[in-house]
Amino acid sequence: MIKRRPKNILLVTGMSGAGKSTVLRTLEDLGWEVVDNLPLLLLNRLLDTPLPEGTESDDDRPMAIGIGARTRGFDGESIVRRIKRLREEHGHDIGMLFLDCAGSELERRYSETRRRHPLAQDRPAHDGIGRERDLLMPLRRWANRLVDTTNLTANELAQQIRQTFSIDGTGQTTISVMSFGFSRGVPRNADLVFDMRFLRNPHWVEELRPGTGQDADVSAYIEEDVAYAAAMTQIESLLLLLLPRYQAEGKAYVTIGFGCTGGRHRSVHVAERMARRLREEGFSPTVTHRDLQTAPQDSLEQQPAAPAIG
């Protein structure tokens, strides 16, 4: 009996310098069959190639294929059309992971490594980044998974990929809970964002300012806000309604962001508490605090309202 290639296929693409090599190495470590920089004209031939004789345990392995704007024959719109045909005519389950990253961070990475951008060999990296972003836009729109690596180290990216694409965890929605500071930007890969800036701010209490939302005294101060209990109950109810539905729809990855002004007090506390409640309900969220290590700055924080006179 001829054994065909797996029908579960993940195309890995995105901005050069955003972490594609890290993702493919991690998937290979997880047991995926990995092919990088495949000329797109050979995609159909690869999928139709029988597995070697004697292949037993590996014939059900999922496959990851790395593609980029410098791949021979690259055309974003034609790639999308080809993928749709493969899904409709051949029954392949093809998903796409798009790795994005802010242009300024990509420029910094190229500067640190002293590498030239593949689409700007004789031009500044900025020009190549802009050209590549335009070329990849059709794939970014079509991708069903997006990871923004602007604020991720290579190790953090690898951990996220392991949590999302572990073969043993196939079919389970991976839930990430993140805290962040609005003053430093909203995380672009967040699916749900809750603004916690309505809670009173520990930054303006001198003895609490150096602490974080992981400290007991800071947490106690936040919990004393009159709106805290009701807000937490409402948010928890909404998440318990949505998360099972996301999983039923086959959504592989859900990121829940909690933001405050600086990302050190209120958002950290709420992210920790909500993750604990989700675990009590049978979910297994991971928690990251994007801006926890940043220094507190008065200029970024919202001044508390002055008391009424008279």
XYZ file of C-alpha atoms in Angstrom:
310
model
C 0.000 0.000 0.000
C 1.395 3.416 -1.008
C 1.600 5.831 1.905
C 1.005 9.445 1.013
C 2.307 12.520 2.728
C 0.347 13.807 5.743
C -2.767 15.862 5.186
C -2.072 18.074 8.233
C 0.188 20.812 6.854
C 1.318 24.112 8.360
C 2.818 26.810 6.150
C 5.205 28.986 8.143
C 5.819 32.437 6.723
C 6.242 36.033 7.779
C 8.754 38.855 7.933
C 12.438 38.027 7.510
C 14.033 38.290 10.943
C 10.752 37.598 12.772
C 11.764 34.081 13.855
C 10.884 31.603 11.085
C 14.057 29.553 11.629
C 13.329 29.335 15.367
C 9.780 28.149 14.671
C 10.855 25.483 12.178
C 13.587 24.151 14.487
C 11.100 23.954 17.342
C 8.520 22.129 15.216
C 11.183 19.662 14.103
C 12.062 19.022 17.757
C 8.362 18.373 18.399
C 8.350 15.621 15.785
C 7.014 17.500 12.789
C 8.371 16.822 9.296
C 9.949 20.142 8.272
C 10.801 21.477 4.815
C 12.239 24.982 4.403
C 12.571 27.261 1.379
C 10.709 24.888 -0.905
C 10.192 26.327 -4.417
C 6.450 26.733 -4.589
C 6.238 25.010 -7.959
C 7.305 21.828 -6.160
C 4.637 21.982 -3.442
C 2.162 19.750 -5.270
C 4.907 17.278 -6.148
C 6.031 17.076 -2.515
C 2.521 16.400 -1.253
C 1.971 13.698 -3.888
C 5.305 11.945 -3.205
C 4.794 8.565 -1.459
C 6.571 8.021 1.832
C 9.597 5.698 1.780
C 9.065 1.950 2.008
C 8.896 0.648 5.555
C 7.651 3.927 7.014
C 5.344 3.048 9.886
C 5.411 5.335 12.882
C 6.069 8.588 11.021
C 3.413 8.445 8.327
C 0.937 10.450 10.425
C 3.372 13.203 11.353
C 2.199 16.714 10.512
C 4.331 18.681 8.060
C 5.620 22.256 8.338
C 6.747 24.073 5.191
C 8.679 27.314 5.441
C 8.039 29.880 2.707
C 9.112 33.481 2.338
C 9.167 36.395 -0.056
C 12.580 35.353 -1.337
C 11.326 31.857 -2.261
C 11.596 31.282 -6.006
C 8.335 32.064 -7.796
C 6.862 33.918 -4.828
C 3.510 35.597 -5.433
C 1.220 36.057 -2.461
C -2.095 35.981 -4.282
C -1.183 32.888 -6.331
C -0.046 31.091 -3.168
C -3.427 31.702 -1.551
C -5.214 30.404 -4.657
C -2.992 27.319 -4.761
C -3.610 26.554 -1.091
C -7.369 26.847 -1.592
C -7.184 24.358 -4.469
C -5.148 21.912 -2.400
C -7.722 22.096 0.372
C -10.753 21.780 -1.876
C -9.498 19.271 -4.455
C -7.100 17.101 -2.456
C -8.479 17.304 1.083
C -5.268 18.600 2.678
C -5.755 20.363 6.011
C -3.508 23.371 5.383
C -3.063 26.140 7.928
C -0.754 29.124 7.902
C 1.300 30.663 10.701
C 2.354 34.246 10.002
C 5.218 35.737 12.024
C 5.001 39.499 12.244
C 7.303 42.029 13.885
C 7.498 45.805 14.123
C 9.726 47.393 11.499
C 11.878 49.210 14.065
C 12.602 45.945 15.879
C 13.480 44.188 12.613
C 15.901 47.003 11.779
C 17.489 46.624 15.210
C 17.894 42.860 14.736
C 19.536 43.284 11.336
C 21.813 45.967 12.736
C 22.884 43.753 15.662
C 23.590 40.720 13.479
C 25.148 42.824 10.689
C 23.159 40.853 8.155
C 21.663 42.372 5.035
C 17.945 42.169 4.485
C 17.323 39.647 1.662
C 15.200 42.143 -0.275
C 17.524 45.116 0.251
C 21.023 43.911 -0.585
C 22.223 47.346 -1.723
C 19.668 49.450 0.157
C 18.902 50.241 3.824
C 17.087 47.462 5.708
C 14.078 49.785 6.052
C 13.467 49.628 2.281
C 13.564 45.822 2.198
C 11.251 45.538 5.196
C 8.658 47.769 3.552
C 8.837 45.906 0.254
C 8.565 42.529 1.979
C 5.570 43.646 4.043
C 3.734 44.583 0.850
C 4.579 41.254 -0.810
C 3.421 39.239 2.197
C 0.176 41.121 2.831
C -2.036 38.537 1.022
C -0.603 35.779 3.233
C -1.028 37.829 6.399
C -4.690 38.396 5.568
C -5.249 34.710 4.828
C -3.249 33.251 7.753
C -5.308 31.620 10.488
C -2.568 32.032 13.097
C -0.586 35.196 13.818
C 2.313 35.584 16.239
C 3.865 39.005 16.790
C 7.482 38.502 17.875
C 8.322 42.174 18.472
C 8.652 41.678 22.227
C 9.596 37.986 22.246
C 13.034 36.487 22.712
C 13.919 33.392 20.681
C 13.353 31.242 23.786
C 9.945 32.799 24.451
C 8.930 32.250 20.831
C 10.040 28.615 20.979
C 8.066 28.109 24.200
C 4.958 29.579 22.594
C 5.333 27.285 19.587
C 5.792 24.232 21.818
C 2.627 25.104 23.728
C 0.616 25.647 20.553
C 1.823 22.912 18.208
C 2.786 19.993 20.409
C 1.586 16.861 18.609
C 0.244 15.437 21.870
C -1.852 18.581 22.375
C -3.443 18.647 18.941
C -7.052 19.778 19.073
C -6.746 21.707 22.329
C -6.979 25.470 22.361
C -3.821 26.990 23.818
C -4.707 29.890 26.116
C -2.266 32.655 26.973
C -2.975 35.395 29.505
C -0.851 38.516 29.115
C -0.445 41.742 31.051
C 0.808 44.872 29.322
C 0.967 48.653 29.533
C -1.070 50.738 27.103
C 1.666 53.378 27.239
C 3.956 50.907 25.466
C 1.449 49.733 22.889
C -1.302 47.123 22.619
C -0.022 43.598 21.804
C -0.951 42.958 18.191
C -1.552 39.222 18.625
C -4.112 39.605 21.441
C -7.554 38.169 20.660
C -9.322 39.723 23.660
C -8.178 42.922 25.388
C -9.499 44.218 28.725
C -8.668 47.743 29.863
C -8.101 47.772 33.636
C -7.271 51.476 33.899
C -10.615 52.150 35.616
C -9.173 50.601 38.803
C -7.310 52.861 41.201
C -3.618 53.066 40.453
C -1.036 51.861 43.024
C 1.634 53.849 41.199
C 0.469 56.982 43.029
C 0.893 55.403 46.456
C 4.530 56.018 47.345
C 5.116 52.796 49.282
C 3.418 50.693 46.565
C 5.056 52.260 43.524
C 8.219 50.090 43.532
C 6.152 46.897 43.829
C 4.172 44.991 41.229
C 0.812 43.300 40.900
C 2.429 40.098 42.161
C 2.958 41.627 45.618
C 0.365 41.071 48.340
C 0.118 44.726 49.437
C -0.351 45.938 45.856
C -2.990 43.265 45.233
C -4.862 44.209 48.405
C -4.928 47.860 47.353
C -6.333 46.989 43.910
C -8.959 44.641 45.337
C -10.286 47.401 47.613
C -11.503 49.359 44.588
C -15.320 49.422 44.691
C -15.574 48.278 41.044
C -13.068 45.446 41.340
C -15.238 42.494 42.423
C -18.076 43.160 39.978
C -15.686 43.707 37.067
C -13.773 40.494 37.754
C -17.015 38.529 37.950
C -18.229 39.922 34.626
C -14.922 39.299 32.849
C -14.716 35.763 34.224
C -18.261 35.016 33.064
C -17.487 36.287 29.579
C -14.314 34.194 29.300
C -16.058 31.047 30.517
C -18.682 31.629 27.838
C -16.241 32.319 24.998
C -13.369 29.884 25.563
C -15.364 26.649 25.105
C -16.885 28.119 21.947
C -13.462 29.029 20.570
C -12.327 25.474 21.203
C -15.446 24.037 19.552
C -14.679 26.151 16.469
C -11.155 24.722 16.329
C -9.365 27.958 17.274
C -5.847 26.794 18.089
C -4.597 29.789 20.050
C -6.302 32.452 22.179
C -4.419 35.323 23.793
C -6.192 37.337 26.494
C -4.618 40.706 27.250
C -5.116 42.755 30.403
C -3.781 46.291 30.155
C -3.181 49.167 32.523
C -1.123 52.293 31.986
C 2.387 51.102 32.768
C 1.863 47.334 32.791
C 3.301 46.738 36.271
C 0.462 46.848 38.817
C -3.220 46.497 37.899
C -2.828 44.445 34.708
C -0.320 42.091 36.341
C -2.570 41.472 39.323
C -5.673 40.861 37.199
C -3.812 38.564 34.771
C -2.555 36.417 37.650
C -5.971 36.226 39.324
C -7.852 35.469 36.114
C -5.383 32.768 35.112
C -5.880 31.168 38.532
C -9.669 31.174 38.055
C -9.366 29.654 34.582
C -7.199 26.854 35.989
C -9.859 26.187 38.617
C -12.345 25.809 35.740
C -10.179 23.210 34.002
C -8.224 25.361 31.535
C -4.419 25.482 31.377
C -3.420 29.061 30.582
C 0.145 30.316 30.503
C 0.875 33.775 31.902
C 3.317 36.367 30.574
C 3.919 39.903 31.844
C 5.234 41.923 28.927
C 6.154 45.121 30.758
C 6.728 43.892 34.306
C 10.457 44.634 34.246
C 10.130 48.195 32.963
C 10.889 51.031 35.379
C 7.921 53.031 36.761
C 7.596 56.473 35.155
C 5.343 59.251 36.423
C 5.103 60.725 32.929
C 3.363 57.585 31.638
C 0.846 57.196 34.422
C -2.529 58.873 34.658
C -2.767 61.273 37.598
C -5.569 60.379 40.032
C -8.585 62.669 39.968
C -8.434 65.566 42.401
C -10.976 65.440 45.246
C -14.090 67.582 44.861
C -14.126 70.921 46.725
C -17.042 72.031 48.882
